[in-house]
mmCIF file of C-alpha atoms in Angstrom:
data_model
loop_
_atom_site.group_PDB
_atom_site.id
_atom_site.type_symbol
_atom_site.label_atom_id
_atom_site.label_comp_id
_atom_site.label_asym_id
_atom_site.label_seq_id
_atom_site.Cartn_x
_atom_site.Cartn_y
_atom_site.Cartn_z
ATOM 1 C CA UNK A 1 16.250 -70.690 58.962
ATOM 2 C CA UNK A 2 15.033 -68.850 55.837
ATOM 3 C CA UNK A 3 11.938 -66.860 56.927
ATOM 4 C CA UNK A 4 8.404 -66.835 55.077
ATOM 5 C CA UNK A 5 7.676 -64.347 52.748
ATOM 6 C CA UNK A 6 4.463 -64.001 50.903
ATOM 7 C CA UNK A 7 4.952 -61.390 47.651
ATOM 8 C CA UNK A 8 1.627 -59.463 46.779
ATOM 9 C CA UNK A 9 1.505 -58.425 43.145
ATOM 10 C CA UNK A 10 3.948 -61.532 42.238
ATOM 11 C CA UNK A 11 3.028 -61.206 38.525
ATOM 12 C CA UNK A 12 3.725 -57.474 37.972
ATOM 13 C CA UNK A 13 7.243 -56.464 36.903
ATOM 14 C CA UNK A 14 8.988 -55.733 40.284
ATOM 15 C CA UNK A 15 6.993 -58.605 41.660
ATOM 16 C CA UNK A 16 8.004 -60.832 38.981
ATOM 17 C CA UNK A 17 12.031 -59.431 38.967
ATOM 18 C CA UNK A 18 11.815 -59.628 42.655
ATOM 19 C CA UNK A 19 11.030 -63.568 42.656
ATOM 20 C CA UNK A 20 13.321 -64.217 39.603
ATOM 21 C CA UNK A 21 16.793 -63.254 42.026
ATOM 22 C CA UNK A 22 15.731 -64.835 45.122
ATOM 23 C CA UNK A 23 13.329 -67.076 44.617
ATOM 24 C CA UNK A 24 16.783 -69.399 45.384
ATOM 25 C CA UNK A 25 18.007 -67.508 48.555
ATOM 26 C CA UNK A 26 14.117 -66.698 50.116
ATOM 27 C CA UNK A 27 10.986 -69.267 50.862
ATOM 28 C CA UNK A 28 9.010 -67.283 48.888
ATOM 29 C CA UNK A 29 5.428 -67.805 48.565
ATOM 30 C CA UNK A 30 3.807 -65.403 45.692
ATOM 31 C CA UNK A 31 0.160 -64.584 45.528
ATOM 32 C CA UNK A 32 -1.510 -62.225 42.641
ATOM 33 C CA UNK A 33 -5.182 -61.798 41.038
ATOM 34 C CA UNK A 34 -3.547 -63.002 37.559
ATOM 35 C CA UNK A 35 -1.333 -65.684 36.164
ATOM 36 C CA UNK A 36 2.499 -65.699 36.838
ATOM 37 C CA UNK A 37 3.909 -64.249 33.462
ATOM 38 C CA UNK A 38 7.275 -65.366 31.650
ATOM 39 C CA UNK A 39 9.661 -63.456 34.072
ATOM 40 C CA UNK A 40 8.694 -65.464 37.097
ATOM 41 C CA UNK A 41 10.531 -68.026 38.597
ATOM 42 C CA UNK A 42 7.951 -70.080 40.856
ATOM 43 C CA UNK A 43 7.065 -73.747 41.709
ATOM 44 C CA UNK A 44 3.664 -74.156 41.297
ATOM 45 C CA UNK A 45 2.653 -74.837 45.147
ATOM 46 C CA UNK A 46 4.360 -71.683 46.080
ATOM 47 C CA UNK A 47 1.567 -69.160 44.379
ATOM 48 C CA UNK A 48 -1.606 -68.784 45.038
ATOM 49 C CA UNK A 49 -4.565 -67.124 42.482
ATOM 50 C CA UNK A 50 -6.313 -64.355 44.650
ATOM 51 C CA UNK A 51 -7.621 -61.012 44.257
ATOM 52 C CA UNK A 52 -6.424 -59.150 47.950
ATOM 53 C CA UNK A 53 -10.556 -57.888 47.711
ATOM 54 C CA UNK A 54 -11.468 -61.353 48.204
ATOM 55 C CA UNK A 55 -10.732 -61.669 52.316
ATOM 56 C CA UNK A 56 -11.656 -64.553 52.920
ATOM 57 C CA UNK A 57 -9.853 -66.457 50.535
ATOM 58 C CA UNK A 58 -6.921 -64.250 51.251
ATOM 59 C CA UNK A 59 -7.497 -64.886 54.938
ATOM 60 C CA UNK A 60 -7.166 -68.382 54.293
ATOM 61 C CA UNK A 61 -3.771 -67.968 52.192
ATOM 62 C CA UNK A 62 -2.213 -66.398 55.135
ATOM 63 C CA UNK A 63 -2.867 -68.469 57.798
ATOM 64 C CA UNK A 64 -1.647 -71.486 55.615
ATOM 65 C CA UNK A 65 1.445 -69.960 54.637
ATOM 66 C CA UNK A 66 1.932 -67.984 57.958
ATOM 67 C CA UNK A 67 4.607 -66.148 56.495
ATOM 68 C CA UNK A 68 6.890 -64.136 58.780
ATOM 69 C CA UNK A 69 6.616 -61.211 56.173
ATOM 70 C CA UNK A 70 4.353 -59.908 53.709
ATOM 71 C CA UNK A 71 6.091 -57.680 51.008
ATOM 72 C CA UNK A 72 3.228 -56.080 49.512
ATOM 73 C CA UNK A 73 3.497 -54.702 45.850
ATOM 74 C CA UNK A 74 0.156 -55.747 44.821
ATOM 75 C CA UNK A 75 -1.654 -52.521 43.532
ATOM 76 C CA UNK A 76 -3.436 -51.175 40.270
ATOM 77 C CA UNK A 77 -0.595 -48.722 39.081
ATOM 78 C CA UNK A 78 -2.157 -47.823 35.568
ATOM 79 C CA UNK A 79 -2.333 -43.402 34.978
ATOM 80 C CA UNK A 80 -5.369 -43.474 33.333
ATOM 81 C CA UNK A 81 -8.144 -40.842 33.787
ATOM 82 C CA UNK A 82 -10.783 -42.344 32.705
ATOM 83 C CA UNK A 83 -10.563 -45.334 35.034
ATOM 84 C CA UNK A 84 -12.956 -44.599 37.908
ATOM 85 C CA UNK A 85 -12.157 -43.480 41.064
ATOM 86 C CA UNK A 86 -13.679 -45.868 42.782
ATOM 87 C CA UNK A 87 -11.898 -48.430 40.948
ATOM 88 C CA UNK A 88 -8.558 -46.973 42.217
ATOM 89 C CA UNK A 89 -9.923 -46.770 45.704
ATOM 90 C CA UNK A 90 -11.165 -50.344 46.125
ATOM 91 C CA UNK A 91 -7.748 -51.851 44.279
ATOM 92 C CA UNK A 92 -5.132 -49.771 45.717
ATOM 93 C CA UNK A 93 -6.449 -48.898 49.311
ATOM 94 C CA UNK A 94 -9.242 -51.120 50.457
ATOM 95 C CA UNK A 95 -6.857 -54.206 49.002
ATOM 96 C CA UNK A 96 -4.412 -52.732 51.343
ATOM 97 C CA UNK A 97 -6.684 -52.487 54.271
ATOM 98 C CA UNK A 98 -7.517 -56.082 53.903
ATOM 99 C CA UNK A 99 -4.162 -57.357 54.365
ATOM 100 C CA UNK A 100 -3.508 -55.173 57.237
ATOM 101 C CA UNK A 101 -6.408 -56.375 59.165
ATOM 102 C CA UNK A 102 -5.558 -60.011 58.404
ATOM 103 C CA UNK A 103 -1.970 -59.106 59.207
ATOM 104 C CA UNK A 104 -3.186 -58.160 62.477
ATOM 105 C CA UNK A 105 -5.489 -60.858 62.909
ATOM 106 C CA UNK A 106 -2.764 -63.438 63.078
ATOM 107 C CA UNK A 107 -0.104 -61.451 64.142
ATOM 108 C CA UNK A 108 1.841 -61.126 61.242
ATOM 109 C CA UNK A 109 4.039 -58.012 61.995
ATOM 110 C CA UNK A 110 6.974 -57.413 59.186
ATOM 111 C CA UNK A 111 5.608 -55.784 55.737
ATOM 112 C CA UNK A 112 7.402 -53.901 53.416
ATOM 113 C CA UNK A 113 5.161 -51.646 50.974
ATOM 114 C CA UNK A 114 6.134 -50.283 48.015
ATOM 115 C CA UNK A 115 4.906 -47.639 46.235
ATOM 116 C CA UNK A 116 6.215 -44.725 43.828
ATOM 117 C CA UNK A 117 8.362 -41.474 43.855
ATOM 118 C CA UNK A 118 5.608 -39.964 41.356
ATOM 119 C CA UNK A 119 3.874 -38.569 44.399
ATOM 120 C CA UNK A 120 7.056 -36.029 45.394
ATOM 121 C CA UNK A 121 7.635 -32.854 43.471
ATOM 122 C CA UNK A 122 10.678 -33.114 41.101
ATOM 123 C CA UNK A 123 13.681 -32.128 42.015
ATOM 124 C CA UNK A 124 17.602 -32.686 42.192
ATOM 125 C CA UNK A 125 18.056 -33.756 45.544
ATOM 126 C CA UNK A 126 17.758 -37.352 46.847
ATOM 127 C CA UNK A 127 14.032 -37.603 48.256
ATOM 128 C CA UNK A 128 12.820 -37.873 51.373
ATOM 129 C CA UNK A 129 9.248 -38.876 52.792
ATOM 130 C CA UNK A 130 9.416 -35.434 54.266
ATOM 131 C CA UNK A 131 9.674 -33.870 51.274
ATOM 132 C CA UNK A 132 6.683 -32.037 49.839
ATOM 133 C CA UNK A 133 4.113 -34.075 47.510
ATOM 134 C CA UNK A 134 2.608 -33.282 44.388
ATOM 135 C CA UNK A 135 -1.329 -34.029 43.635
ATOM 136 C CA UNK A 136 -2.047 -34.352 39.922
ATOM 137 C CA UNK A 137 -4.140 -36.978 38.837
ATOM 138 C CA UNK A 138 -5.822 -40.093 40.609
ATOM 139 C CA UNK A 139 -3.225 -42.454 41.040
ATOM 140 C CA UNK A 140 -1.161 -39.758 42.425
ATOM 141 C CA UNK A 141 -4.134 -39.208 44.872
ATOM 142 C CA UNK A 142 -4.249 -42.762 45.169
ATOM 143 C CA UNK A 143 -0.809 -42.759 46.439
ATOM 144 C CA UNK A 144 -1.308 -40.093 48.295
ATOM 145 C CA UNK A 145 -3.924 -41.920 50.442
ATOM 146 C CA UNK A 146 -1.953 -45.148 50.664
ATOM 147 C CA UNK A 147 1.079 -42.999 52.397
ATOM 148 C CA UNK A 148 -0.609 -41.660 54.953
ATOM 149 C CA UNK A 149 -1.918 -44.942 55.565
ATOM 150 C CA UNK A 150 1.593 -46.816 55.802
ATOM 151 C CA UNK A 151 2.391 -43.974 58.468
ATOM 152 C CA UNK A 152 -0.212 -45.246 60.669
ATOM 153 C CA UNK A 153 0.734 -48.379 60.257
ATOM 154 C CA UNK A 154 4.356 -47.246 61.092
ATOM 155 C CA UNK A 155 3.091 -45.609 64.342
ATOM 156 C CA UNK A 156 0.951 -49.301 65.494
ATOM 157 C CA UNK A 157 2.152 -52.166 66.528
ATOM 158 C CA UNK A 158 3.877 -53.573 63.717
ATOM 159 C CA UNK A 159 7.749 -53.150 62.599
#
């Protein structure tokens, strides 16, 4: 049985890279705010158009897929300064928080989030999340925020 998956952020790069080697091995079903772009390799009834702000119509994605796990890539990564906070905030984190609560609401409990090594402090060792991080501009912060948050989602009921 292959399980479910539903790919956040299935048009960005890793999304798209991601989808292009398994899309043969995985039932993958991708779902982005924007078009799939040249790398992807998709049928056309596997993706689904949605911005992860928009919970109900992300709500009603999930429970018609009801995948058996969410791999969520789906964020705004651009380093730009003079992109508002707030626009960071409500595209990185309260996206995230979305799909956790309707995660939650139908008991959806695998996800696997990835996010950057741009947050640690360089150096020559292999990294750890122990390791100590490093706060310099927004999406840093961003990242920062979105960390702490996948630790309390480590510590809850999911896997």
């Amino acid at each position: 049985m292959k399980y479910k998956i539903l790919l956040t952020g299935s048009s960005g790069y890793i999304g798209s890279c991601f989808n292009g080697i398994f899309h043969k091995k995985l039932n993958i079903y991708c779902l982005d705010q924007t078009k799939p772009n040249f790398f992807s390799n998709f049928k056309k009834k596997n993706f689904f158009k949605c911005n992860l702000l928009n919970k109900k119509k992300l709500e009603n994605i999930i429970y018609k897929i009801k995948p058996d796990i969410i791999i969520h890539l789906g964020a705004q990564s651009t380093v730009n300064e003079k992109i508002k906070w707030s626009n960071y905030y409500r595209n990185n984190i309260k996206a995230t928080k979305n799909l956790i609560e309707i995660m939650n609401k139908f008991n959806v409990r695998k996800l696997i989030f990835s996010s950057t090594a741009s947050v640690y402090r360089a150096k020559k060792k292999k990294l750890s999340e122990k390791d100590k991080n490093k706060k310099k501009n927004k999406k840093k912060k961003n990242k920062m925020i979105k960390k702490k948050k996948k630790r309390y989602f480590k510590n809850s009921k999911y896997s």
